[in-house]
Coordinates of C-alpha atoms and ligand atoms in Angstrom, one line a residue:
M1 CA -80.2 20.9 0.6
S2 CA -80.8 17.1 0.4
S3 CA -84.2 17.6 -1.3
P4 CA -85.8 14.8 -3.4
D5 CA -86.5 15.5 -7.0
F6 CA -90.0 16.1 -8.3
A7 CA -90.3 12.7 -10.0
S8 CA -89.8 10.8 -6.8
L9 CA -92.4 12.9 -4.9
G10 CA -95.1 11.1 -6.9
I11 CA -96.8 13.9 -8.8
S12 CA -98.7 12.8 -11.9
K13 CA -97.0 12.5 -15.3
P14 CA -98.6 15.5 -17.1
V15 CA -98.0 17.7 -14.0
L16 CA -94.4 16.6 -13.8
Q17 CA -93.9 17.3 -17.4
A18 CA -95.1 20.9 -16.9
V19 CA -92.8 21.3 -13.9
Q20 CA -89.8 20.1 -16.0
E21 CA -90.7 22.4 -18.8
L22 CA -90.7 25.3 -16.4
G23 CA -87.2 24.4 -15.5
Y24 CA -87.8 23.8 -11.8
E25 CA -84.8 21.9 -10.8
Q26 CA -85.7 20.6 -7.4
P27 CA -88.7 21.1 -5.0
S28 CA -88.4 23.9 -2.6
P29 CA -88.4 22.8 1.1
I30 CA -92.1 23.6 1.6
Q31 CA -92.9 21.6 -1.6
A32 CA -90.7 18.6 -0.6
Q33 CA -92.6 18.5 2.7
S34 CA -96.2 19.3 1.6
I35 CA -96.5 17.4 -1.7
P36 CA -96.4 13.8 -0.3
I37 CA -98.9 14.8 2.4
L38 CA -101.4 16.3 0.0
L39 CA -100.9 13.4 -2.4
E40 CA -102.0 11.1 0.4
G41 CA -105.2 13.1 0.7
A42 CA -104.4 14.3 4.2
N43 CA -105.2 17.8 5.6
L44 CA -102.3 20.1 5.8
L45 CA -101.3 23.2 7.8
G46 CA -98.4 25.0 6.1
I47 CA -96.5 27.7 7.8
A48 CA -95.0 29.4 4.8
Q49 CA -94.9 32.8 3.1
T50 CA -94.9 34.1 -0.4
G51 CA -91.8 33.3 -2.3
T52 CA -91.2 29.9 -0.7
G53 CA -92.9 28.1 -3.6
K54 CA -96.1 27.4 -1.6
T55 CA -98.4 27.8 -4.6
A56 CA -96.8 24.8 -6.3
A57 CA -96.7 23.0 -2.9
F58 CA -100.5 22.7 -3.0
A59 CA -101.2 23.1 -6.8
L60 CA -99.0 20.2 -8.0
P61 CA -100.4 17.5 -5.7
L62 CA -104.0 18.6 -6.0
L63 CA -103.8 18.7 -9.8
S64 CA -102.2 15.3 -9.7
R65 CA -105.3 14.0 -7.9
L66 CA -107.8 15.7 -10.2
D67 CA -110.7 13.6 -11.5
S68 CA -110.8 14.5 -15.2
S69 CA -114.3 13.0 -15.6
Q70 CA -115.9 15.5 -13.1
S71 CA -116.8 18.9 -14.4
A72 CA -118.2 20.4 -11.2
P73 CA -115.7 22.4 -9.1
Q74 CA -113.2 20.0 -7.4
I75 CA -110.6 22.5 -6.0
L76 CA -111.3 25.8 -4.4
V77 CA -108.6 28.2 -3.3
L78 CA -109.4 31.2 -1.2
A79 CA -107.0 34.1 -1.4
P80 CA -107.1 37.5 0.3
T81 CA -106.7 39.7 -2.8
R82 CA -107.6 39.9 -6.4
E83 CA -103.9 39.9 -7.3
L84 CA -103.1 36.8 -5.4
A85 CA -106.3 35.1 -6.8
I86 CA -105.1 35.9 -10.4
Q87 CA -101.6 34.8 -9.7
V88 CA -102.6 31.5 -8.2
A89 CA -105.1 30.8 -11.0
E90 CA -102.3 31.5 -13.5
A91 CA -100.0 29.1 -11.7
F92 CA -102.7 26.4 -11.8
Q93 CA -103.2 27.0 -15.5
T94 CA -99.4 26.7 -16.1
Y95 CA -99.0 23.5 -14.0
A96 CA -102.1 22.0 -15.7
R97 CA -101.0 22.8 -19.3
H98 CA -100.8 19.0 -20.1
L99 CA -104.1 18.1 -18.5
K100 CA -106.9 17.6 -21.0
S101 CA -110.0 20.0 -20.9
F102 CA -108.8 21.6 -17.8
H103 CA -110.4 24.9 -16.7
V104 CA -109.5 27.2 -13.8
L105 CA -111.5 30.4 -13.0
P106 CA -110.4 33.3 -10.9
I107 CA -113.3 34.9 -9.1
Y108 CA -113.0 38.2 -7.3
G109 CA -114.9 41.4 -6.4
G110 CA -115.0 44.3 -8.8
Q111 CA -115.1 42.0 -11.8
D112 CA -118.1 41.7 -14.0
M113 CA -120.5 39.1 -12.5
R114 CA -121.8 38.0 -15.9
G115 CA -118.4 36.8 -17.0
Q116 CA -118.0 34.8 -13.8
L117 CA -121.4 33.3 -14.2
R118 CA -120.6 32.2 -17.8
G119 CA -117.3 30.7 -16.7
L120 CA -119.1 28.8 -13.9
Q121 CA -121.7 27.5 -16.2
R122 CA -119.1 26.3 -18.7
G123 CA -117.7 24.0 -16.0
V124 CA -114.5 24.5 -14.1
Q125 CA -112.4 22.1 -12.1
V126 CA -110.5 24.7 -10.1
I127 CA -111.8 28.0 -8.7
V128 CA -109.5 30.6 -7.1
G129 CA -111.4 33.4 -5.4
T130 CA -111.6 36.1 -2.8
P131 CA -113.9 35.2 0.1
G132 CA -116.5 38.0 -0.4
R133 CA -117.2 37.2 -4.0
I134 CA -117.2 33.4 -3.5
L135 CA -119.8 33.9 -0.8
D136 CA -121.9 36.1 -3.2
H137 CA -121.9 33.1 -5.6
L138 CA -122.9 30.7 -2.9
R139 CA -125.8 32.9 -1.9
R140 CA -126.9 33.2 -5.5
R141 CA -126.5 29.4 -5.9
S142 CA -124.4 30.0 -8.9
L143 CA -121.6 28.1 -7.3
D144 CA -122.0 24.5 -6.2
L145 CA -119.4 23.2 -3.8
S146 CA -121.1 19.8 -3.1
K147 CA -118.5 17.9 -5.2
L148 CA -115.6 19.8 -3.8
R149 CA -112.6 17.5 -3.2
A150 CA -110.1 20.0 -1.9
L151 CA -110.1 23.4 -0.3
V152 CA -107.0 25.6 0.2
L153 CA -106.9 28.7 2.3
D154 CA -104.0 30.7 1.0
E155 CA -102.4 33.5 3.1
A156 CA -104.9 32.8 5.9
D157 CA -103.5 35.4 8.2
E158 CA -103.8 38.1 5.5
M159 CA -107.5 37.1 5.1
L160 CA -107.9 37.5 8.8
R161 CA -106.3 40.9 8.8
M162 CA -108.5 42.0 6.0
G163 CA -111.6 41.0 8.0
F164 CA -112.5 38.0 5.8
I165 CA -112.4 35.4 8.5
D166 CA -116.2 35.2 9.0
D167 CA -116.7 34.8 5.3
V168 CA -114.0 32.1 5.2
E169 CA -115.8 30.2 8.0
T170 CA -119.1 30.4 6.3
I171 CA -117.6 29.0 3.1
L172 CA -115.8 26.3 5.1
A173 CA -119.1 25.3 6.6
E174 CA -120.5 24.9 3.0
T175 CA -117.9 22.4 1.9
P176 CA -118.4 18.7 2.2
S177 CA -116.9 17.2 5.4
T178 CA -115.0 14.7 3.2
C179 CA -113.2 17.5 1.5
Q180 CA -109.4 17.6 1.9
R181 CA -108.3 20.9 3.5
A182 CA -105.0 22.8 3.5
L183 CA -104.3 26.1 5.1
F184 CA -101.2 28.2 4.4
S185 CA -100.3 31.1 6.6
A186 CA -97.1 33.1 7.4
T187 CA -98.1 33.5 11.0
M188 CA -100.4 31.7 13.4
P189 CA -102.6 34.2 15.2
P190 CA -105.1 32.6 17.6
A191 CA -108.1 33.1 15.3
I192 CA -106.3 31.0 12.6
R193 CA -105.4 28.3 15.2
R194 CA -109.1 28.2 16.0
V195 CA -110.1 27.7 12.4
V196 CA -107.4 25.0 12.0
K197 CA -108.7 23.2 15.1
K198 CA -112.3 23.4 13.9
Y199 CA -112.0 22.6 10.3
L200 CA -108.6 20.9 9.8
G201 CA -108.6 18.8 13.0
D202 CA -106.2 16.1 11.9
A203 CA -104.0 18.3 9.8
R204 CA -100.3 17.5 9.5
E205 CA -98.1 20.5 10.0
V206 CA -95.2 21.6 7.9
S207 CA -93.0 24.7 8.2
I208 CA -89.5 25.6 7.1
A209 CA -87.2 25.3 10.0
A210 CA -84.9 28.3 10.3
K211 CA -81.5 27.1 11.3
T212 CA -79.0 29.5 12.8
R213 CA -75.6 29.9 11.3
T214 CA -73.1 32.6 11.2
V215 CA -71.5 33.7 8.1
E216 CA -68.3 35.4 8.8
R217 CA -66.1 37.5 6.5
I218 CA -69.0 38.1 4.1
S219 CA -70.6 41.6 3.9
Q220 CA -74.2 41.2 3.2
R221 CA -76.3 43.9 1.4
Y222 CA -79.7 43.9 -0.2
L223 CA -81.3 46.0 -2.9
M224 CA -85.1 46.3 -2.8
V225 CA -86.1 46.2 -6.5
Q226 CA -89.2 45.0 -8.4
G227 CA -88.7 41.9 -10.5
R228 CA -89.0 43.8 -13.8
H229 CA -86.1 46.1 -13.0
K230 CA -83.8 43.4 -11.7
L231 CA -81.8 43.1 -15.0
D232 CA -81.2 46.8 -15.2
A233 CA -80.3 47.0 -11.5
L234 CA -77.8 44.1 -11.9
T235 CA -76.2 45.7 -14.9
R236 CA -75.6 48.9 -13.0
I237 CA -74.1 47.0 -10.1
L238 CA -71.8 45.1 -12.5
E239 CA -70.6 48.3 -13.9
V240 CA -69.9 50.0 -10.6
E241 CA -69.1 47.3 -8.1
E242 CA -65.5 46.2 -7.8
F243 CA -65.5 42.4 -8.2
D244 CA -63.2 39.6 -9.3
G245 CA -65.4 36.5 -9.9
M246 CA -69.1 36.6 -9.4
L247 CA -71.7 33.9 -8.9
I248 CA -75.3 34.9 -9.6
F249 CA -78.0 32.6 -8.3
V250 CA -81.4 32.2 -10.0
R251 CA -84.2 29.8 -9.5
T252 CA -84.6 28.0 -12.8
K253 CA -82.3 26.3 -15.3
S254 CA -83.8 28.3 -18.1
T255 CA -83.1 31.6 -16.3
T256 CA -79.4 30.7 -15.9
V257 CA -79.2 30.6 -19.7
E258 CA -81.4 33.6 -20.3
L259 CA -79.6 35.8 -17.9
A260 CA -76.1 34.7 -19.0
E261 CA -77.1 35.5 -22.6
K262 CA -78.5 38.9 -21.6
L263 CA -75.3 39.8 -19.7
E264 CA -73.2 38.7 -22.6
A265 CA -75.3 40.9 -24.9
R266 CA -74.6 43.8 -22.5
G267 CA -70.9 43.2 -22.8
F268 CA -70.1 41.2 -19.7
S269 CA -68.3 37.8 -19.8
A270 CA -70.9 35.4 -18.4
A271 CA -71.7 31.7 -18.5
A272 CA -74.6 29.5 -17.3
L273 CA -74.2 26.6 -14.9
N274 CA -77.2 24.3 -14.5
G275 CA -78.1 20.7 -13.9
D276 CA -79.0 20.2 -17.6
L277 CA -75.4 20.6 -18.7
S278 CA -73.2 17.5 -18.9
Q279 CA -70.8 17.0 -16.1
A280 CA -67.9 17.7 -18.5
L281 CA -69.4 21.0 -19.6
R282 CA -70.1 22.0 -16.0
E283 CA -66.5 21.3 -15.1
R284 CA -65.3 23.4 -18.1
T285 CA -67.4 26.3 -17.0
V286 CA -66.1 26.1 -13.4
N287 CA -62.5 26.0 -14.8
R288 CA -63.1 29.0 -17.0
L289 CA -64.3 30.9 -13.9
K290 CA -61.2 29.7 -11.9
K291 CA -58.8 30.8 -14.7
G292 CA -60.6 34.1 -15.2
D293 CA -61.7 33.3 -18.8
V294 CA -65.2 34.1 -17.6
D295 CA -66.0 36.5 -14.7
I296 CA -69.7 35.8 -14.1
V297 CA -71.4 32.5 -13.7
V298 CA -75.2 32.3 -13.4
A299 CA -76.2 29.2 -11.6
T300 CA -79.0 27.3 -9.9
D301 CA -78.6 26.0 -6.3
V302 CA -78.1 22.4 -7.4
A303 CA -75.5 23.2 -10.0
A304 CA -73.5 25.4 -7.7
R305 CA -73.5 23.0 -4.8
G306 CA -70.1 22.7 -3.2
L307 CA -68.6 25.1 -5.8
D308 CA -65.2 26.2 -4.4
V309 CA -63.5 28.9 -6.5
D310 CA -61.3 31.3 -4.6
R311 CA -61.8 34.2 -6.9
I312 CA -65.5 34.5 -6.3
S313 CA -65.6 37.8 -4.6
H314 CA -69.3 38.3 -5.0
V315 CA -72.5 36.3 -4.8
V316 CA -75.6 37.9 -6.1
N317 CA -78.9 36.4 -5.1
Y318 CA -80.8 37.5 -8.2
D319 CA -83.8 35.4 -7.2
I320 CA -84.2 35.3 -3.4
P321 CA -83.7 31.8 -2.0
Y322 CA -86.7 30.0 -0.5
D323 CA -85.1 29.3 2.8
N324 CA -82.4 30.4 5.0
E325 CA -80.4 27.2 4.5
S326 CA -80.1 27.9 0.8
Y327 CA -79.1 31.5 1.5
V328 CA -76.3 30.5 3.8
H329 CA -75.2 27.9 1.3
R330 CA -75.2 30.3 -1.6
I331 CA -73.3 33.1 0.1
G332 CA -70.8 30.6 1.4
R333 CA -69.5 30.3 -2.2
T334 CA -67.7 33.6 -1.5
G335 CA -65.3 34.6 1.2
R336 CA -63.2 31.5 0.6
A337 CA -59.6 30.9 1.4
G338 CA -59.6 33.5 4.0
R339 CA -60.7 36.3 1.6
E340 CA -63.4 38.8 2.2
G341 CA -66.6 38.2 0.3
C342 CA -69.6 40.3 -0.7
A343 CA -73.2 39.0 -0.9
I344 CA -75.9 41.0 -2.6
L345 CA -79.5 40.1 -2.4
F346 CA -82.3 41.3 -4.6
V347 CA -85.6 41.6 -2.7
A348 CA -88.9 42.5 -4.2
P349 CA -91.1 44.5 -1.8
K350 CA -93.5 41.5 -1.4
E351 CA -90.5 39.3 -0.4
R352 CA -89.5 41.5 2.6
H353 CA -90.5 38.9 5.1
L354 CA -87.9 36.5 3.6
L355 CA -85.2 39.0 4.2
R356 CA -86.3 39.4 7.8
A357 CA -86.2 35.6 8.2
I358 CA -82.7 35.5 6.7
E359 CA -81.4 38.2 9.1
K360 CA -83.0 36.3 12.0
S361 CA -81.5 33.0 11.1
T362 CA -78.0 34.2 10.3
G363 CA -78.0 36.6 13.2
Q364 CA -76.4 39.1 11.0
Q365 CA -77.7 42.3 9.5
V366 CA -78.2 42.6 5.8
T367 CA -77.7 46.3 5.1
S368 CA -79.6 48.2 2.5
M369 CA -77.6 49.2 -0.6
E370 CA -78.1 52.0 -3.0
L371 CA -78.8 51.4 -6.7
P372 CA -75.7 52.9 -8.5
T373 CA -76.7 56.2 -10.1
G374 CA -76.2 57.1 -13.8
E375 CA -73.5 59.4 -12.6
Q376 CA -71.6 56.6 -10.9
V377 CA -71.9 54.4 -14.0
S378 CA -70.6 57.3 -16.1
T379 CA -67.6 57.9 -13.8
Q380 CA -66.7 54.2 -14.1
R381 CA -67.0 54.3 -17.9
V382 CA -64.9 57.5 -18.2
Q383 CA -62.3 56.0 -16.0
Q384 CA -62.1 52.8 -18.1
F385 CA -62.0 54.8 -21.2
Q386 CA -59.0 56.8 -20.0
E387 CA -57.3 53.6 -18.8
Q388 CA -57.8 52.0 -22.2
I389 CA -56.3 55.1 -24.0
L390 CA -53.3 55.1 -21.6
R391 CA -52.8 51.4 -22.2
N392 CA -52.8 52.0 -26.0
L393 CA -50.3 54.8 -25.6
D394 CA -48.1 52.5 -23.6
T395 CA -48.3 49.4 -25.7
Q396 CA -49.1 50.2 -29.3
D397 CA -47.0 51.6 -32.0
L398 CA -48.9 54.8 -32.9
D399 CA -46.5 56.6 -35.2
R400 CA -48.6 56.2 -38.4
F401 CA -51.8 57.2 -36.6
R402 CA -50.1 60.3 -35.1
E403 CA -48.9 61.2 -38.6
L404 CA -52.4 60.7 -40.0
L405 CA -54.1 62.9 -37.5
E406 CA -51.4 65.6 -37.5
G407 CA -51.8 65.8 -41.3
M408 CA -55.6 66.0 -41.0
A409 CA -55.3 68.8 -38.4
H410 CA -53.0 70.7 -40.6
D411 CA -55.0 70.2 -43.9
R412 CA -58.3 70.9 -42.4
E413 CA -57.3 73.5 -39.8
L414 CA -58.5 71.6 -36.9
S415 CA -57.2 71.4 -33.4
M416 CA -56.1 68.0 -32.1
S417 CA -58.6 68.2 -29.3
D418 CA -61.4 68.6 -31.8
I419 CA -60.3 65.5 -33.6
A420 CA -59.8 63.6 -30.3
A421 CA -63.3 64.6 -29.2
A422 CA -64.9 63.4 -32.4
M423 CA -63.1 60.1 -32.1
A424 CA -64.0 59.7 -28.5
W425 CA -67.7 60.3 -29.5
Q426 CA -67.4 57.6 -32.1
L427 CA -65.8 55.1 -29.8
Q428 CA -68.4 55.4 -27.0
Q429 CA -71.4 55.0 -29.2
E430 CA -72.2 51.4 -28.2
R431 CA -71.4 52.1 -24.5
P432 CA -72.1 55.8 -23.9
L433 CA -69.7 57.6 -21.5
F434 CA -72.6 59.7 -20.3
P435 CA -75.5 57.3 -20.4
K436 CA -79.1 58.3 -19.8
L437 CA -80.3 55.3 -17.8
A438 CA -83.9 54.3 -17.5
S439 CA -85.4 55.1 -14.1
I440 CA -85.6 52.1 -11.8
E441 CA -88.0 52.0 -9.0
V442 CA -86.2 50.9 -5.8
A443 CA -87.5 51.1 -2.3
S444 CA -84.3 51.3 -0.3
H445 CA -84.5 52.6 3.2
E446 CA -82.3 53.4 6.2
K447 CA -83.9 51.1 8.7
S448 CA -83.5 47.4 8.5
I449 CA -86.7 46.0 7.5
G450 CA -89.4 45.3 10.1
R451 CA -86.9 45.3 13.0
D452 CA -89.1 47.5 15.1
K453 CA -92.4 46.0 14.0
R454 CA -94.3 43.0 15.0
P455 CA -95.0 41.1 11.8
D456 CA -98.7 40.7 12.3
A457 CA -99.5 44.0 13.8
S458 CA -101.0 46.1 10.9
P459 CA -101.6 49.8 11.3
R460 CA -105.2 49.0 11.4
D461 CA -104.9 46.7 14.3
R462 CA -102.8 49.2 16.1
S463 CA -104.9 52.2 15.3
Q464 CA -108.0 50.3 16.4
K465 CA -106.4 49.9 19.8
R466 CA -105.4 53.5 19.9
K467 CA -107.8 56.0 21.6
E468 CA -109.6 58.2 19.2
R469 CA -108.1 61.6 18.4
P470 CA -110.1 64.7 17.6
T471 CA -108.1 65.6 14.5
D472 CA -108.5 63.9 11.1
K473 CA -104.7 63.5 10.6
R474 CA -102.7 60.7 12.2
K475 CA -99.2 59.6 11.9
Q476 CA -98.4 56.0 10.9
R477 CA -95.0 54.3 10.8
D478 CA -93.9 51.5 8.7
E479 CA -90.5 50.2 7.6
F480 CA -90.1 53.1 5.2
G481 CA -90.5 55.7 7.9
E482 CA -93.3 57.8 9.3
F483 CA -96.2 58.9 7.1
E484 CA -99.4 60.9 7.7
M485 CA -102.8 59.3 7.6
T486 CA -105.9 61.2 6.5
T487 CA -109.4 60.4 7.4
Y488 CA -111.8 59.9 4.5
R489 CA -115.5 59.7 4.5
M490 CA -117.6 57.3 2.4
E491 CA -121.3 57.3 1.8
V492 CA -121.9 53.7 2.9
G493 CA -122.8 52.9 6.5
K494 CA -124.4 50.4 8.9
N495 CA -127.8 51.0 7.2
H496 CA -126.4 49.5 4.0
G497 CA -125.1 46.5 6.0
V498 CA -121.5 47.3 5.5
T499 CA -118.7 45.7 7.6
P500 CA -115.1 46.8 8.0
G501 CA -114.1 43.7 6.0
D502 CA -116.2 45.0 3.0
I503 CA -114.5 48.3 3.2
V504 CA -111.0 46.9 3.5
G505 CA -111.7 44.4 0.7
A506 CA -113.0 47.1 -1.7
I507 CA -110.2 49.5 -1.0
A508 CA -107.5 46.8 -1.1
N509 CA -108.8 45.3 -4.3
E510 CA -109.9 48.4 -6.2
A511 CA -107.1 50.8 -5.1
D512 CA -104.3 48.2 -4.9
I513 CA -103.6 49.4 -1.4
E514 CA -102.1 46.8 1.0
S515 CA -104.5 46.1 3.8
R516 CA -101.8 47.1 6.4
Y517 CA -102.0 50.7 5.0
I518 CA -105.7 50.8 5.7
G519 CA -106.1 52.4 9.1
Q520 CA -109.0 52.9 11.5
I521 CA -112.5 52.3 10.2
K522 CA -115.6 53.7 11.9
L523 CA -119.1 52.8 10.9
Y524 CA -122.0 55.2 11.3
D525 CA -125.6 54.8 10.2
D526 CA -125.4 56.3 6.8
H527 CA -121.7 56.7 6.3
S528 CA -118.3 55.5 7.4
T529 CA -114.8 56.9 7.8
V530 CA -111.5 55.3 7.0
D531 CA -107.9 56.4 7.6
L532 CA -105.7 56.1 4.5
P533 CA -102.1 57.3 3.8
E534 CA -102.0 60.9 2.9
G535 CA -101.0 61.9 -0.6
M536 CA -103.1 59.5 -2.5
P537 CA -102.6 60.1 -6.2
P538 CA -105.6 62.1 -7.6
E539 CA -106.5 59.4 -10.1
L540 CA -106.7 56.8 -7.4
L541 CA -108.9 59.1 -5.3
N542 CA -111.1 59.8 -8.3
H543 CA -111.5 56.1 -8.9
L544 CA -112.5 55.5 -5.3
K545 CA -114.8 58.5 -5.4
N546 CA -116.6 57.8 -8.6
K547 CA -116.2 54.1 -9.5
V548 CA -116.0 51.9 -6.5
R549 CA -119.1 50.3 -4.9
V550 CA -119.4 48.7 -1.5
C551 CA -122.5 46.7 -0.6
Q552 CA -124.1 47.8 -3.9
Q553 CA -123.6 51.5 -2.9
P554 CA -121.2 54.0 -4.6
M555 CA -118.4 54.6 -2.1
K556 CA -118.0 58.3 -3.0
L557 CA -114.8 58.6 -1.0
S558 CA -113.9 62.2 0.0
P559 CA -111.4 63.7 2.5
L560 CA -113.2 64.3 5.8
G561 CA -111.9 67.9 6.0
G562 CA -113.0 68.6 2.4
E563 CA -111.0 68.5 -0.9
S564 CA -108.5 71.1 0.3
G565 CA -107.2 68.5 2.8
H566 CA -105.6 66.6 -0.1
R567 CA -102.0 67.3 -0.7
P568 CA -99.7 65.9 -3.4
P569 CA -97.4 63.1 -2.3
P570 CA -94.3 64.2 -0.4
S571 CA -91.5 62.8 -2.7
K572 CA -92.0 61.1 -6.0
G573 CA -94.7 62.4 -8.4
K574 CA -96.3 59.0 -8.3
L575 CA -96.9 57.3 -5.0
S576 CA -97.0 53.6 -5.0
L577 CA -99.0 52.8 -2.0
K578 CA -98.1 49.1 -2.2
T579 CA -94.6 49.8 -1.3
K580 CA -93.7 53.2 0.1
P581 CA -96.2 55.6 1.5
G582 CA -94.4 58.8 2.1
G583 CA -91.1 57.1 1.3
K584 CA -88.2 59.5 1.6
P585 CA -85.2 59.1 -0.7
R586 CA -82.0 58.4 1.2
A587 CA -79.1 60.7 1.2
R588 CA -76.4 59.2 -1.0
K589 CA -72.9 58.4 0.0
P590 CA -70.2 59.3 -2.4
E591 CA -68.8 56.2 -4.0
T592 CA -65.1 55.5 -4.8
A593 CA -64.3 55.3 -8.4
Q594 CA -61.8 52.4 -8.1
K595 CA -62.5 49.2 -9.8
R596 CA -60.7 46.0 -10.6
S597 CA -60.4 44.4 -14.0
G598 CA -63.2 41.8 -13.3
S599 CA -65.9 44.4 -13.2
R600 CA -65.1 45.7 -16.6
P601 CA -67.4 44.5 -19.4
A602 CA -65.6 42.1 -21.7
K603 CA -64.3 43.5 -24.9
K604 CA -66.7 42.9 -27.8
Ligands
AMP701 P1 -94.8 31.3 -4.5 O1 -94.1 31.2 -3.1 O2 -95.8 30.3 -4.7 O3 -95.3 32.7 -4.7 O4 -93.6 31.1 -5.6 C1 -92.5 31.9 -5.8 C2 -91.9 31.7 -7.1 O5 -91.0 30.6 -7.2 C3 -92.8 31.6 -8.3 O6 -92.4 32.5 -9.3 C4 -92.7 30.2 -8.8 O7 -92.8 30.0 -10.2 C5 -91.2 29.8 -8.4 N1 -91.1 28.4 -8.0 C6 -91.9 27.7 -7.2 N2 -91.4 26.5 -7.1 C7 -90.2 26.4 -7.7 C8 -89.2 25.4 -7.9 N3 -89.3 24.2 -7.3 N4 -88.1 25.7 -8.6 C9 -87.9 27.0 -9.1 N5 -88.9 28.0 -9.0 C10 -90.0 27.7 -8.3

């Protein structure tokens, strides 16, 4: 946790300003290690995964070294998927917001070529693209890499897995030998080692060391939830979970304020704690938490460093920490003074690997938790409602009110229960006793994530090793359980010059299917076959059938056994292949309805 600050790392003023405006409080470990090396102009091998802050780790130093007088492309980032290319391009745009006449262009397959050509002609300093399409532009001579000053290979192992490695090498060979090179990869399979050796010979290596520590007396759970649903998920947990004091960790200073305000607006007593607050104000907030004047504090890592408040029964990692060190430090804020503590971690499906790393480094299992249901929320609210009424009966002088209602019942010929029901309805309007909660997509599952799976063995790798079977149905297994694969035929084959990489690229980009869910591919002269998870939504299948082209040919995807082979997805109406093919909802455990005062939303 003894990380330097961004200013002392030496990034340029306009880039530093953008970082400060974004509320990044301190560099993540991969940033602290990579930025000085890239600023020096050296080659870098970064062993890091999504969610560690690796985009800023290369974008900030490379932007700091940008030559504003040169309009030919200076930085090229190769990314395995369209989504990542767009995300990285957006990150560059954000970090470069104070650089004059800066242009970044994402380039990926499936996008109109003319727009890309116009963009390239206008002049861009940074290009972020998928290998196939970048290669297309090089062949057409619409992209000139002769002035390139830096090349980044992002998620290199994923590019390898998607069959892009040859394209990547061809592009690497086209870049000037003086060009600075950086390669980021979560794993280091031999093919990547070979590329590193050949093209990044003198690269300095950085990775985030995973230290082992045990965290006793703290029960650790995680909820797999998409970023956009985190606030709703947190609100439900706050309603149902029995807690005393709670510390919620987020990544940026601005999020501490935003989240605390949102929680306040939803009726919880919450305050922000971040490095922008004066020391006096920080101390006041901590004291309020100690005394129980506030139950929830939303903090950044820096602000909560060393925080020692006995009544913190829960730590929620609203934003997953970048490294295991921070995780251990964060959850160590609970379970103090010999008490039991609870840690809850929010994990987006794409951040699963970070969870796996945390489990490995702490040597403890983080168990999956269920999102509280609307029914559970309702049970809690009804119970609190009853408690409040009983408290009023106990503590308030109600004679005049009793008289009022008895008079009303008599005059209007109403029963007391009718009147009470109408009053109860009135009272619960702001916080309905029987709420209809919005549906939240969570991907919880019985098995701990990835424990039985090698991280770099995709179904495709495995199925390619497997002997061929005569049927067109196969079973695949991932962390969400077992799911069927169906073989599809496409009308593009060897005669059209297609490679497995083209097919994976087209399906991954166009259908948004993660490459690891793309199974065995076989090439024939005039057609090919590919295994895909069964139960693809019809609209997706239609898209692949009618719209997608590979090697200039319409793919015309169809189930090998004919249309009748297609069955609707097994569980939810809409199958998100990115996260849970064939995912089965878990059986729910009944929850207790007990709750301590801290979990009750503050009175408004
Ligand atoms: P990445 O690993 O590049 O996908 O980044 C993960 C997320 O962390 C992105 O949303 C970034 O905006 C955010 N992030 C990166 N660096 C920092 C930092 N130093 N402080 C706070 N958030 C950051």
